[in-house]
Short mmCIF file of C-alpha atoms in Angstrom, two decimals:
data_model
loop_
_atom_site.label_atom_id
_atom_site.label_comp_id
_atom_site.label_asym_id
_atom_site.label_seq_id
_atom_site.Cartn_x
_atom_site.Cartn_y
_atom_site.Cartn_z
CA MET L 1 3.19 4.84 -0.59
CA ALA L 2 0.54 2.15 -0.94
CA LEU L 3 -2.83 3.00 0.56
CA LEU L 4 -5.22 0.08 0.87
CA ASP L 5 -8.99 0.54 1.10
CA TRP L 6 -10.09 -1.85 3.81
CA ARG L 7 -13.49 -0.33 4.60
CA ALA L 8 -15.30 -3.51 3.49
CA ALA L 9 -16.51 -5.76 6.30
CA LYS L 10 -14.50 -8.71 4.91
CA HIS L 11 -11.35 -7.10 6.30
CA PHE L 12 -12.57 -7.38 9.91
CA ASP L 13 -12.86 -10.72 11.70
CA SER L 14 -15.12 -10.40 14.71
CA SER L 15 -14.24 -13.90 15.89
CA GLY L 16 -11.07 -12.58 17.49
CA ASP L 17 -7.53 -11.39 17.04
CA GLN L 18 -4.81 -13.50 15.45
CA PRO L 19 -1.09 -12.74 15.15
CA CYS L 20 -0.22 -10.51 12.19
CA VAL L 21 1.74 -12.50 9.59
CA LEU L 22 4.24 -9.64 9.37
CA CYS L 23 4.75 -8.33 12.92
CA ASP L 24 3.22 -11.07 15.15
CA LYS L 25 1.12 -8.56 17.12
CA PRO L 26 -2.60 -9.39 17.47
CA THR L 27 -5.04 -7.99 14.91
CA PRO L 28 -8.69 -8.50 13.95
CA LEU L 29 -7.88 -7.34 10.40
CA ARG L 30 -7.63 -9.71 7.43
CA SER L 31 -6.10 -9.36 3.98
CA ASP L 32 -8.01 -10.01 0.75
CA ARG L 33 -6.80 -13.61 1.09
CA GLY L 34 -8.02 -13.92 4.68
CA LYS L 35 -4.59 -13.69 6.32
CA PRO L 36 -4.35 -11.78 9.62
CA VAL L 37 -2.38 -8.59 8.96
CA HIS L 38 -2.48 -4.97 10.05
CA LYS L 39 -3.33 -2.52 7.28
CA VAL L 40 -0.15 -0.52 7.93
CA CYS L 41 1.97 -3.69 7.88
CA ALA L 42 0.46 -4.70 4.53
CA GLU L 43 1.01 -1.22 3.08
CA ASP L 44 4.62 -1.22 4.26
CA TRP L 45 5.19 -4.70 2.79
CA ILE L 46 3.81 -3.57 -0.57
CA ASP L 47 6.07 -0.52 -0.56
CA ARG L 48 9.16 -2.62 0.19
CA HIS L 49 8.34 -5.29 -2.44
CA THR L 50 7.16 -3.19 -5.38
CA VAL L 51 9.66 -2.58 -8.14
CA THR L 52 9.65 0.99 -9.45
CA GLU L 53 11.40 2.67 -12.38
CA ASP L 54 14.00 3.98 -9.93
CA ASP L 55 14.87 0.39 -8.96
CA ALA L 56 15.46 -0.75 -12.55
#
């Protein structure tokens, strides 16, 4: 399971919530690229889109 470290201030936007790009629910959190996304949504997306040895 992917675990992201989003303790840095850049992952919080104090200007207000925006819809998460993955679940559409409001969030003040931002990805490394500035996209609004919940940490758990991003971790789940990574898990579902990462190829492992078992997938090959």
